[in-house]
Amino acid sequence: MAGTMHFQIEGLRANVENKEILKGFDLTIKNGEVHAIMGPNGTGKSTLASVLMGHPKYEVTAGAISLDGEDLLEMSVDERARAGLFLGMQYPSEIPGVTNSDFLRSAINARREEGNEISLMKFIRQLEAKMKELEMNPQFAHRYLNEGFSGGEKKRNEILQMLLLEPRLTILDEIDSGLDIDALRIVADGVNSMRGEDRSFLIITHYQRLLNYIKPDFVHVMMQGRIVRSGGPELAERLENEGYEWLKEELGIVDEVGQEA
Ligand code: ADP
Ligand code: MG
């Protein structure tokens, strides 16, 4: 239902390889809101993204996730995508043998009812328009998905998917890493062009820089598997200027092995 989207994560706990990574994660995203999650490396940001998308490697042990009151944890990966979830990945996989264009068209059609597939003409028109918007070389449509793409090209390609799929909730995991400033601006423009009442965003980033271009409504700091502080864009600025130490001190957090600020 447009206008009522409500994404809620409550008390989420999840393991990977029997190690607990998410330790009571809570977050509510309302329709049209942009939330940013920042945090040191190894705090579970990518794990959160994978759990939301239903990656089988991650075992949810407690908590609830709902989208418009529907139980997300009961949904398969495909059902989550059809419900309007999209993840732009930190490390997109390469799929040799499948062209970017074929992949994108299948992804669009997988989200549509049978018999209501997008026509080839319409798809090509949309693809060309969006690639132009992202200043991508048209050749990328015909190359195998992500194969031999540079880090920045992969990220741009994730945004291309987002623009074509028009998800209701977009999760972007460190979409800014590996992007130079021009690419960052193009990617941010792509996101900003999609912002609106019936779309929401969860933007995971290690650096504040991206948030100069995509202004979040809320900023959350994640440490040791949960949100430890929430605020507005000023929180991101403070972290940029002062790092995470002050917050760790305030919270009495001692670094775990494998975590770095
Ligand atoms: P972040 O994205 O915040 O840097 P991650 O979610 O990638 O953190 O990782 C959090 C912790 O979970 C790390 O200790 C990492 O080694 C572990 N982890 C994440 N995914 C896997 C996996 N697929 N296999 C083993 N360990 C994992
Ligand atoms: Mg990560």
PDB file of C-alpha atoms and ligand atoms in Angstrom:
ATOM      1  CA  MET A   1       0.000   0.000   0.000  1.00  0.00           C
ATOM      2  CA  ALA A   2       1.520   3.288  -0.997  1.00  0.00           C
ATOM      3  CA  GLY A   3       1.606   5.865   1.722  1.00  0.00           C
ATOM      4  CA  THR A   4       1.715   3.480   4.639  1.00  0.00           C
ATOM      5  CA  MET A   5       5.030   1.728   4.339  1.00  0.00           C
ATOM      6  CA  HIS A   6       6.455   0.921   7.660  1.00  0.00           C
ATOM      7  CA  PHE A   7       9.531  -1.169   8.127  1.00  0.00           C
ATOM      8  CA  GLN A   8      10.228  -2.375  11.606  1.00  0.00           C
ATOM      9  CA  ILE A   9      13.078  -4.370  13.071  1.00  0.00           C
ATOM     10  CA  GLU A  10      12.728  -5.394  16.707  1.00  0.00           C
ATOM     11  CA  GLY A  11      15.208  -7.150  18.959  1.00  0.00           C
ATOM     12  CA  LEU A  12      16.930  -8.785  16.019  1.00  0.00           C
ATOM     13  CA  ARG A  13      19.613 -11.302  16.854  1.00  0.00           C
ATOM     14  CA  ALA A  14      21.510 -13.247  14.222  1.00  0.00           C
ATOM     15  CA  ASN A  15      24.432 -15.633  14.002  1.00  0.00           C
ATOM     16  CA  VAL A  16      26.906 -16.409  11.305  1.00  0.00           C
ATOM     17  CA  GLU A  17      28.796 -19.659  11.713  1.00  0.00           C
ATOM     18  CA  ASN A  18      27.455 -19.944  15.267  1.00  0.00           C
ATOM     19  CA  LYS A  19      28.844 -16.567  16.270  1.00  0.00           C
ATOM     20  CA  GLU A  20      26.332 -13.954  17.327  1.00  0.00           C
ATOM     21  CA  ILE A  21      26.797 -10.794  15.235  1.00  0.00           C
ATOM     22  CA  LEU A  22      23.483  -8.961  15.597  1.00  0.00           C
ATOM     23  CA  LYS A  23      22.706  -8.535  19.268  1.00  0.00           C
ATOM     24  CA  GLY A  24      19.333  -6.937  19.707  1.00  0.00           C
ATOM     25  CA  PHE A  25      18.993  -4.592  16.738  1.00  0.00           C
ATOM     26  CA  ASP A  26      16.003  -2.206  16.650  1.00  0.00           C
ATOM     27  CA  LEU A  27      15.050   0.197  13.867  1.00  0.00           C
ATOM     28  CA  THR A  28      11.841   1.642  12.446  1.00  0.00           C
ATOM     29  CA  ILE A  29      11.747   3.257   9.008  1.00  0.00           C
ATOM     30  CA  LYS A  30       8.643   5.061   7.886  1.00  0.00           C
ATOM     31  CA  ASN A  31       7.581   5.767   4.373  1.00  0.00           C
ATOM     32  CA  GLY A  32       9.772   8.269   2.583  1.00  0.00           C
ATOM     33  CA  GLU A  33      12.485   8.387   5.236  1.00  0.00           C
ATOM     34  CA  VAL A  34      16.201   8.111   4.642  1.00  0.00           C
ATOM     35  CA  HIS A  35      18.138   6.480   7.476  1.00  0.00           C
ATOM     36  CA  ALA A  36      21.906   6.185   7.597  1.00  0.00           C
ATOM     37  CA  ILE A  37      23.789   3.599   9.613  1.00  0.00           C
ATOM     38  CA  MET A  38      27.407   4.329  10.399  1.00  0.00           C
ATOM     39  CA  GLY A  39      29.801   2.255  12.397  1.00  0.00           C
ATOM     40  CA  PRO A  40      33.297   0.874  12.699  1.00  0.00           C
ATOM     41  CA  ASN A  41      34.312  -2.083  10.537  1.00  0.00           C
ATOM     42  CA  GLY A  42      33.228  -5.462  11.806  1.00  0.00           C
ATOM     43  CA  THR A  43      30.213  -4.241  13.780  1.00  0.00           C
ATOM     44  CA  GLY A  44      27.713  -6.203  11.697  1.00  0.00           C
ATOM     45  CA  LYS A  45      26.468  -3.638   9.171  1.00  0.00           C
ATOM     46  CA  SER A  46      26.782  -5.950   6.167  1.00  0.00           C
ATOM     47  CA  THR A  47      25.439  -8.801   8.263  1.00  0.00           C
ATOM     48  CA  LEU A  48      22.326  -6.725   8.925  1.00  0.00           C
ATOM     49  CA  ALA A  49      21.898  -6.100   5.190  1.00  0.00           C
ATOM     50  CA  SER A  50      22.272  -9.816   4.416  1.00  0.00           C
ATOM     51  CA  VAL A  51      19.829 -10.811   7.142  1.00  0.00           C
ATOM     52  CA  LEU A  52      17.241  -8.326   5.849  1.00  0.00           C
ATOM     53  CA  MET A  53      17.525  -9.814   2.370  1.00  0.00           C
ATOM     54  CA  GLY A  54      17.241 -13.381   3.698  1.00  0.00           C
ATOM     55  CA  HIS A  55      20.749 -14.648   2.961  1.00  0.00           C
ATOM     56  CA  PRO A  56      20.753 -18.322   4.008  1.00  0.00           C
ATOM     57  CA  LYS A  57      24.159 -18.149   5.676  1.00  0.00           C
ATOM     58  CA  TYR A  58      22.796 -15.970   8.467  1.00  0.00           C
ATOM     59  CA  GLU A  59      20.656 -17.528  11.174  1.00  0.00           C
ATOM     60  CA  VAL A  60      18.105 -15.337  12.912  1.00  0.00           C
ATOM     61  CA  THR A  61      17.808 -16.475  16.528  1.00  0.00           C
ATOM     62  CA  ALA A  62      15.486 -13.829  17.958  1.00  0.00           C
ATOM     63  CA  GLY A  63      13.442 -10.765  17.099  1.00  0.00           C
ATOM     64  CA  ALA A  64      11.062  -9.720  14.363  1.00  0.00           C
ATOM     65  CA  ILE A  65      11.129  -7.848  11.065  1.00  0.00           C
ATOM     66  CA  SER A  66       7.953  -6.574   9.503  1.00  0.00           C
ATOM     67  CA  LEU A  67       7.087  -4.703   6.341  1.00  0.00           C
ATOM     68  CA  ASP A  68       3.629  -3.152   6.392  1.00  0.00           C
ATOM     69  CA  GLY A  69       2.757  -5.577   9.165  1.00  0.00           C
ATOM     70  CA  GLU A  70       3.832  -8.606   7.119  1.00  0.00           C
ATOM     71  CA  ASP A  71       6.393 -10.913   8.687  1.00  0.00           C
ATOM     72  CA  LEU A  72       9.517 -10.535   6.578  1.00  0.00           C
ATOM     73  CA  LEU A  73      11.264 -13.455   8.246  1.00  0.00           C
ATOM     74  CA  GLU A  74       8.576 -15.752   6.852  1.00  0.00           C
ATOM     75  CA  MET A  75       9.318 -14.587   3.306  1.00  0.00           C
ATOM     76  CA  SER A  76      11.770 -16.178   0.876  1.00  0.00           C
ATOM     77  CA  VAL A  77      14.484 -14.108  -0.766  1.00  0.00           C
ATOM     78  CA  ASP A  78      12.305 -13.773  -3.893  1.00  0.00           C
ATOM     79  CA  GLU A  79       9.258 -12.754  -1.897  1.00  0.00           C
ATOM     80  CA  ARG A  80      11.257 -10.055  -0.138  1.00  0.00           C
ATOM     81  CA  ALA A  81      12.386  -8.701  -3.499  1.00  0.00           C
ATOM     82  CA  ARG A  82       8.817  -8.749  -4.793  1.00  0.00           C
ATOM     83  CA  ALA A  83       7.701  -6.954  -1.627  1.00  0.00           C
ATOM     84  CA  GLY A  84       9.999  -4.116  -2.718  1.00  0.00           C
ATOM     85  CA  LEU A  85      13.258  -4.716  -0.868  1.00  0.00           C
ATOM     86  CA  PHE A  86      16.495  -4.110  -2.708  1.00  0.00           C
ATOM     87  CA  LEU A  87      20.093  -4.418  -1.568  1.00  0.00           C
ATOM     88  CA  GLY A  88      22.902  -2.613  -3.317  1.00  0.00           C
ATOM     89  CA  MET A  89      25.825  -4.717  -2.190  1.00  0.00           C
ATOM     90  CA  GLN A  90      29.211  -3.830  -0.769  1.00  0.00           C
ATOM     91  CA  TYR A  91      30.785  -6.603  -2.833  1.00  0.00           C
ATOM     92  CA  PRO A  92      28.536  -7.376  -5.827  1.00  0.00           C
ATOM     93  CA  SER A  93      29.148 -10.816  -7.315  1.00  0.00           C
ATOM     94  CA  GLU A  94      30.330 -11.461 -10.836  1.00  0.00           C
ATOM     95  CA  ILE A  95      28.129 -13.709 -12.934  1.00  0.00           C
ATOM     96  CA  PRO A  96      30.003 -14.826 -16.043  1.00  0.00           C
ATOM     97  CA  GLY A  97      27.728 -15.957 -18.885  1.00  0.00           C
ATOM     98  CA  VAL A  98      24.821 -13.671 -17.959  1.00  0.00           C
ATOM     99  CA  THR A  99      24.806 -10.276 -19.589  1.00  0.00           C
ATOM    100  CA  ASN A 100      24.009  -7.251 -17.516  1.00  0.00           C
ATOM    101  CA  SER A 101      21.034  -6.480 -19.746  1.00  0.00           C
ATOM    102  CA  ASP A 102      19.575 -10.017 -19.469  1.00  0.00           C
ATOM    103  CA  PHE A 103      20.080  -9.983 -15.728  1.00  0.00           C
ATOM    104  CA  LEU A 104      18.323  -6.642 -15.332  1.00  0.00           C
ATOM    105  CA  ARG A 105      15.374  -7.649 -17.478  1.00  0.00           C
ATOM    106  CA  SER A 106      14.911 -10.899 -15.525  1.00  0.00           C
ATOM    107  CA  ALA A 107      15.127  -8.981 -12.258  1.00  0.00           C
ATOM    108  CA  ILE A 108      12.407  -6.581 -13.405  1.00  0.00           C
ATOM    109  CA  ASN A 109      10.175  -9.391 -14.643  1.00  0.00           C
ATOM    110  CA  ALA A 110      10.694 -11.438 -11.479  1.00  0.00           C
ATOM    111  CA  ARG A 111       9.012  -8.572  -9.634  1.00  0.00           C
ATOM    112  CA  ARG A 112       6.039  -8.483 -12.014  1.00  0.00           C
ATOM    113  CA  GLU A 113       3.004 -10.699 -12.370  1.00  0.00           C
ATOM    114  CA  GLU A 114       3.109 -13.427 -14.996  1.00  0.00           C
ATOM    115  CA  GLY A 115       1.757 -12.080 -18.293  1.00  0.00           C
ATOM    116  CA  ASN A 116       2.714  -8.534 -17.308  1.00  0.00           C
ATOM    117  CA  GLU A 117       6.379  -8.721 -18.328  1.00  0.00           C
ATOM    118  CA  ILE A 118       8.075  -5.549 -19.523  1.00  0.00           C
ATOM    119  CA  SER A 119       8.304  -5.366 -23.327  1.00  0.00           C
ATOM    120  CA  LEU A 120      11.763  -5.550 -24.798  1.00  0.00           C
ATOM    121  CA  MET A 121      11.373  -2.119 -26.394  1.00  0.00           C
ATOM    122  CA  LYS A 122      10.284  -0.490 -23.200  1.00  0.00           C
ATOM    123  CA  PHE A 123      13.053  -2.200 -21.250  1.00  0.00           C
ATOM    124  CA  ILE A 124      15.719  -1.042 -23.680  1.00  0.00           C
ATOM    125  CA  ARG A 125      14.394   2.501 -23.584  1.00  0.00           C
ATOM    126  CA  GLN A 126      14.475   2.554 -19.784  1.00  0.00           C
ATOM    127  CA  LEU A 127      17.865   0.892 -19.617  1.00  0.00           C
ATOM    128  CA  GLU A 128      19.390   3.392 -22.030  1.00  0.00           C
ATOM    129  CA  ALA A 129      17.879   6.344 -20.199  1.00  0.00           C
ATOM    130  CA  LYS A 130      19.085   5.204 -16.775  1.00  0.00           C
ATOM    131  CA  MET A 131      22.553   4.319 -18.023  1.00  0.00           C
ATOM    132  CA  LYS A 132      22.819   7.766 -19.510  1.00  0.00           C
ATOM    133  CA  GLU A 133      21.741   9.280 -16.205  1.00  0.00           C
ATOM    134  CA  LEU A 134      24.541   7.375 -14.487  1.00  0.00           C
ATOM    135  CA  GLU A 135      27.010   8.305 -17.224  1.00  0.00           C
ATOM    136  CA  MET A 136      27.677   4.633 -17.951  1.00  0.00           C
ATOM    137  CA  ASN A 137      29.192   3.447 -21.181  1.00  0.00           C
ATOM    138  CA  PRO A 138      26.379   1.701 -23.161  1.00  0.00           C
ATOM    139  CA  GLN A 139      28.761  -1.254 -23.642  1.00  0.00           C
ATOM    140  CA  PHE A 140      28.116  -2.245 -20.032  1.00  0.00           C
ATOM    141  CA  ALA A 141      24.649  -3.481 -21.005  1.00  0.00           C
ATOM    142  CA  HIS A 142      26.199  -6.272 -23.053  1.00  0.00           C
ATOM    143  CA  ARG A 143      29.017  -7.289 -20.757  1.00  0.00           C
ATOM    144  CA  TYR A 144      28.705 -10.195 -18.347  1.00  0.00           C
ATOM    145  CA  LEU A 145      27.329  -9.090 -15.001  1.00  0.00           C
ATOM    146  CA  ASN A 146      30.074  -7.394 -13.015  1.00  0.00           C
ATOM    147  CA  GLU A 147      32.779  -9.467 -14.710  1.00  0.00           C
ATOM    148  CA  GLY A 148      35.907  -7.380 -14.937  1.00  0.00           C
ATOM    149  CA  PHE A 149      34.042  -4.300 -13.713  1.00  0.00           C
ATOM    150  CA  SER A 150      36.137  -2.014 -11.526  1.00  0.00           C
ATOM    151  CA  GLY A 151      34.967  -1.397  -7.958  1.00  0.00           C
ATOM    152  CA  GLY A 152      33.362   1.883  -8.971  1.00  0.00           C
ATOM    153  CA  GLU A 153      31.698   0.353 -12.047  1.00  0.00           C
ATOM    154  CA  LYS A 154      30.177  -2.383  -9.898  1.00  0.00           C
ATOM    155  CA  LYS A 155      28.747   0.208  -7.526  1.00  0.00           C
ATOM    156  CA  ARG A 156      27.320   2.236 -10.380  1.00  0.00           C
ATOM    157  CA  ASN A 157      25.776  -0.946 -11.720  1.00  0.00           C
ATOM    158  CA  GLU A 158      24.091  -1.580  -8.363  1.00  0.00           C
ATOM    159  CA  ILE A 159      22.550   1.875  -8.623  1.00  0.00           C
ATOM    160  CA  LEU A 160      21.451   1.108 -12.172  1.00  0.00           C
ATOM    161  CA  GLN A 161      19.575  -1.916 -10.804  1.00  0.00           C
ATOM    162  CA  MET A 162      17.983   0.259  -8.148  1.00  0.00           C
ATOM    163  CA  LEU A 163      16.817   2.850 -10.690  1.00  0.00           C
ATOM    164  CA  LEU A 164      15.259   0.180 -12.894  1.00  0.00           C
ATOM    165  CA  LEU A 165      13.662  -1.827 -10.102  1.00  0.00           C
ATOM    166  CA  GLU A 166      12.291   1.189  -8.228  1.00  0.00           C
ATOM    167  CA  PRO A 167      12.305  -0.564  -4.846  1.00  0.00           C
ATOM    168  CA  ARG A 168      10.212   0.661  -1.935  1.00  0.00           C
ATOM    169  CA  LEU A 169      13.020   0.068   0.514  1.00  0.00           C
ATOM    170  CA  THR A 170      16.545   0.351  -0.785  1.00  0.00           C
ATOM    171  CA  ILE A 171      19.443  -0.798   1.366  1.00  0.00           C
ATOM    172  CA  LEU A 172      22.800   0.464   0.158  1.00  0.00           C
ATOM    173  CA  ASP A 173      25.823  -1.172   1.761  1.00  0.00           C
ATOM    174  CA  GLU A 174      28.928   1.028   1.518  1.00  0.00           C
ATOM    175  CA  ILE A 175      27.950   2.101  -1.961  1.00  0.00           C
ATOM    176  CA  ASP A 176      30.469   4.924  -1.554  1.00  0.00           C
ATOM    177  CA  SER A 177      33.557   2.770  -1.066  1.00  0.00           C
ATOM    178  CA  GLY A 178      35.742   2.708  -4.146  1.00  0.00           C
ATOM    179  CA  LEU A 179      33.984   5.684  -5.726  1.00  0.00           C
ATOM    180  CA  ASP A 180      35.815   8.837  -6.694  1.00  0.00           C
ATOM    181  CA  ILE A 181      34.116  12.135  -6.034  1.00  0.00           C
ATOM    182  CA  ASP A 182      32.493  12.408  -9.489  1.00  0.00           C
ATOM    183  CA  ALA A 183      31.109   8.878  -9.332  1.00  0.00           C
ATOM    184  CA  LEU A 184      29.920   9.542  -5.796  1.00  0.00           C
ATOM    185  CA  ARG A 185      27.954  12.554  -6.972  1.00  0.00           C
ATOM    186  CA  ILE A 186      26.382  10.618  -9.848  1.00  0.00           C
ATOM    187  CA  VAL A 187      25.404   7.781  -7.531  1.00  0.00           C
ATOM    188  CA  ALA A 188      23.984  10.229  -4.992  1.00  0.00           C
ATOM    189  CA  ASP A 189      22.006  12.007  -7.721  1.00  0.00           C
ATOM    190  CA  GLY A 190      20.565   8.629  -8.694  1.00  0.00           C
ATOM    191  CA  VAL A 191      19.419   8.011  -5.127  1.00  0.00           C
ATOM    192  CA  ASN A 192      18.104  11.537  -4.698  1.00  0.00           C
ATOM    193  CA  SER A 193      16.113  11.285  -7.925  1.00  0.00           C
ATOM    194  CA  MET A 194      14.253   8.329  -6.413  1.00  0.00           C
ATOM    195  CA  ARG A 195      13.492   9.891  -3.069  1.00  0.00           C
ATOM    196  CA  GLY A 196       9.821  10.406  -2.490  1.00  0.00           C
ATOM    197  CA  GLU A 197       6.865   9.691  -0.281  1.00  0.00           C
ATOM    198  CA  ASP A 198       6.612   6.023  -1.086  1.00  0.00           C
ATOM    199  CA  ARG A 199      10.296   5.099  -1.048  1.00  0.00           C
ATOM    200  CA  SER A 200      12.627   4.615   1.869  1.00  0.00           C
ATOM    201  CA  PHE A 201      16.352   4.134   2.156  1.00  0.00           C
ATOM    202  CA  LEU A 202      18.732   2.514   4.578  1.00  0.00           C
ATOM    203  CA  ILE A 203      22.189   3.769   3.767  1.00  0.00           C
ATOM    204  CA  ILE A 204      25.094   1.965   5.364  1.00  0.00           C
ATOM    205  CA  THR A 205      28.348   3.828   5.260  1.00  0.00           C
ATOM    206  CA  HIS A 206      31.681   3.880   6.991  1.00  0.00           C
ATOM    207  CA  TYR A 207      32.337   7.510   6.088  1.00  0.00           C
ATOM    208  CA  GLN A 208      30.305  10.663   6.458  1.00  0.00           C
ATOM    209  CA  ARG A 209      31.227  11.894   2.957  1.00  0.00           C
ATOM    210  CA  LEU A 210      28.301  10.214   1.198  1.00  0.00           C
ATOM    211  CA  LEU A 211      25.900  11.961   3.567  1.00  0.00           C
ATOM    212  CA  ASN A 212      26.995  15.331   2.193  1.00  0.00           C
ATOM    213  CA  TYR A 213      25.264  14.275  -1.013  1.00  0.00           C
ATOM    214  CA  ILE A 214      22.412  12.162   0.306  1.00  0.00           C
ATOM    215  CA  LYS A 215      20.940  14.026   3.273  1.00  0.00           C
ATOM    216  CA  PRO A 216      19.579  11.506   5.759  1.00  0.00           C
ATOM    217  CA  ASP A 217      16.619  12.182   8.028  1.00  0.00           C
ATOM    218  CA  PHE A 218      18.186  10.048  10.752  1.00  0.00           C
ATOM    219  CA  VAL A 219      21.690   8.847  11.505  1.00  0.00           C
ATOM    220  CA  HIS A 220      22.327   5.781  13.646  1.00  0.00           C
ATOM    221  CA  VAL A 221      25.581   4.494  15.007  1.00  0.00           C
ATOM    222  CA  MET A 222      26.001   0.751  15.098  1.00  0.00           C
ATOM    223  CA  MET A 223      28.501  -0.905  17.379  1.00  0.00           C
ATOM    224  CA  GLN A 224      28.818  -4.508  18.429  1.00  0.00           C
ATOM    225  CA  GLY A 225      25.686  -5.612  16.649  1.00  0.00           C
ATOM    226  CA  ARG A 226      23.151  -2.987  17.625  1.00  0.00           C
ATOM    227  CA  ILE A 227      22.315   0.700  17.398  1.00  0.00           C
ATOM    228  CA  VAL A 228      23.983   2.564  20.231  1.00  0.00           C
ATOM    229  CA  ARG A 229      23.132   6.165  19.316  1.00  0.00           C
ATOM    230  CA  SER A 230      20.643   7.898  17.000  1.00  0.00           C
ATOM    231  CA  GLY A 231      20.449  11.489  15.868  1.00  0.00           C
ATOM    232  CA  GLY A 232      20.356  13.692  12.818  1.00  0.00           C
ATOM    233  CA  PRO A 233      23.031  14.603  10.254  1.00  0.00           C
ATOM    234  CA  GLU A 234      24.993  16.435  12.979  1.00  0.00           C
ATOM    235  CA  LEU A 235      25.817  13.064  14.529  1.00  0.00           C
ATOM    236  CA  ALA A 236      27.510  11.971  11.287  1.00  0.00           C
ATOM    237  CA  GLU A 237      29.493  15.197  11.226  1.00  0.00           C
ATOM    238  CA  ARG A 238      30.702  14.712  14.768  1.00  0.00           C
ATOM    239  CA  LEU A 239      31.839  11.175  13.935  1.00  0.00           C
ATOM    240  CA  GLU A 240      33.649  12.475  10.861  1.00  0.00           C
ATOM    241  CA  ASN A 241      35.468  15.074  12.934  1.00  0.00           C
ATOM    242  CA  GLU A 242      36.104  13.132  16.105  1.00  0.00           C
ATOM    243  CA  GLY A 243      35.925   9.453  15.191  1.00  0.00           C
ATOM    244  CA  TYR A 244      34.160   6.848  17.328  1.00  0.00           C
ATOM    245  CA  GLU A 245      36.323   6.977  20.449  1.00  0.00           C
ATOM    246  CA  TRP A 246      34.253   9.579  22.341  1.00  0.00           C
ATOM    247  CA  LEU A 247      31.142   7.512  21.839  1.00  0.00           C
ATOM    248  CA  LYS A 248      32.835   4.301  22.907  1.00  0.00           C
ATOM    249  CA  GLU A 249      34.029   6.072  26.034  1.00  0.00           C
ATOM    250  CA  GLU A 250      30.575   7.446  26.777  1.00  0.00           C
ATOM    251  CA  LEU A 251      29.076   4.017  26.339  1.00  0.00           C
ATOM    252  CA  GLY A 252      31.877   2.155  28.087  1.00  0.00           C
ATOM    253  CA  ILE A 253      32.434  -0.038  25.033  1.00  0.00           C
ATOM    254  CA  VAL A 254      35.618  -2.067  24.958  1.00  0.00           C
ATOM    255  CA  ASP A 255      36.804  -3.172  21.513  1.00  0.00           C
ATOM    256  CA  GLU A 256      36.275  -6.812  20.666  1.00  0.00           C
ATOM    257  CA  VAL A 257      38.880  -8.750  18.768  1.00  0.00           C
ATOM    258  CA  GLY A 258      38.239  -8.279  15.063  1.00  0.00           C
ATOM    259  CA  GLN A 259      36.771  -4.799  15.423  1.00  0.00           C
ATOM    260  CA  GLU A 260      38.516  -1.665  14.373  1.00  0.00           C
ATOM    261  CA  ALA A 261      37.306   1.878  14.469  1.00  0.00           C
TER     262      ALA A 261
HETATM  263  P1  ADP B   1      30.665  -4.563   8.856  1.00  0.00           P
HETATM  264  O1  ADP B   1      29.877  -4.609   7.591  1.00  0.00           O
HETATM  265  O2  ADP B   1      30.083  -3.688   9.905  1.00  0.00           O
HETATM  266  O3  ADP B   1      32.111  -4.224   8.610  1.00  0.00           O
HETATM  267  P2  ADP B   1      30.205  -7.412   8.877  1.00  0.00           P
HETATM  268  O4  ADP B   1      28.757  -7.596   9.031  1.00  0.00           O
HETATM  269  O5  ADP B   1      30.771  -7.611   7.524  1.00  0.00           O
HETATM  270  O6  ADP B   1      30.652  -6.025   9.494  1.00  0.00           O
HETATM  271  O7  ADP B   1      30.952  -8.434   9.842  1.00  0.00           O
HETATM  272  C1  ADP B   1      30.646  -8.545  11.221  1.00  0.00           C
HETATM  273  C2  ADP B   1      31.327  -9.772  11.789  1.00  0.00           C
HETATM  274  O8  ADP B   1      30.722 -10.951  11.250  1.00  0.00           O
HETATM  275  C3  ADP B   1      32.800  -9.872  11.454  1.00  0.00           C
HETATM  276  O9  ADP B   1      33.465 -10.382  12.587  1.00  0.00           O
HETATM  277  C4  ADP B   1      32.830 -10.842  10.302  1.00  0.00           C
HETATM  278  O10 ADP B   1      34.045 -11.540  10.263  1.00  0.00           O
HETATM  279  C5  ADP B   1      31.686 -11.768  10.628  1.00  0.00           C
HETATM  280  N1  ADP B   1      31.071 -12.290   9.392  1.00  0.00           N
HETATM  281  C6  ADP B   1      30.236 -11.640   8.571  1.00  0.00           C
HETATM  282  N2  ADP B   1      29.865 -12.400   7.525  1.00  0.00           N
HETATM  283  C7  ADP B   1      30.503 -13.579   7.693  1.00  0.00           C
HETATM  284  C8  ADP B   1      30.535 -14.807   6.942  1.00  0.00           C
HETATM  285  N3  ADP B   1      29.832 -14.936   5.813  1.00  0.00           N
HETATM  286  N4  ADP B   1      31.303 -15.799   7.426  1.00  0.00           N
HETATM  287  C9  ADP B   1      32.005 -15.640   8.561  1.00  0.00           C
HETATM  288  N5  ADP B   1      32.018 -14.541   9.312  1.00  0.00           N
HETATM  289  C10 ADP B   1      31.280 -13.509   8.889  1.00  0.00           C
HETATM  290 MG    MG B   2      30.338  -4.143   5.619  1.00  0.00          MG
END
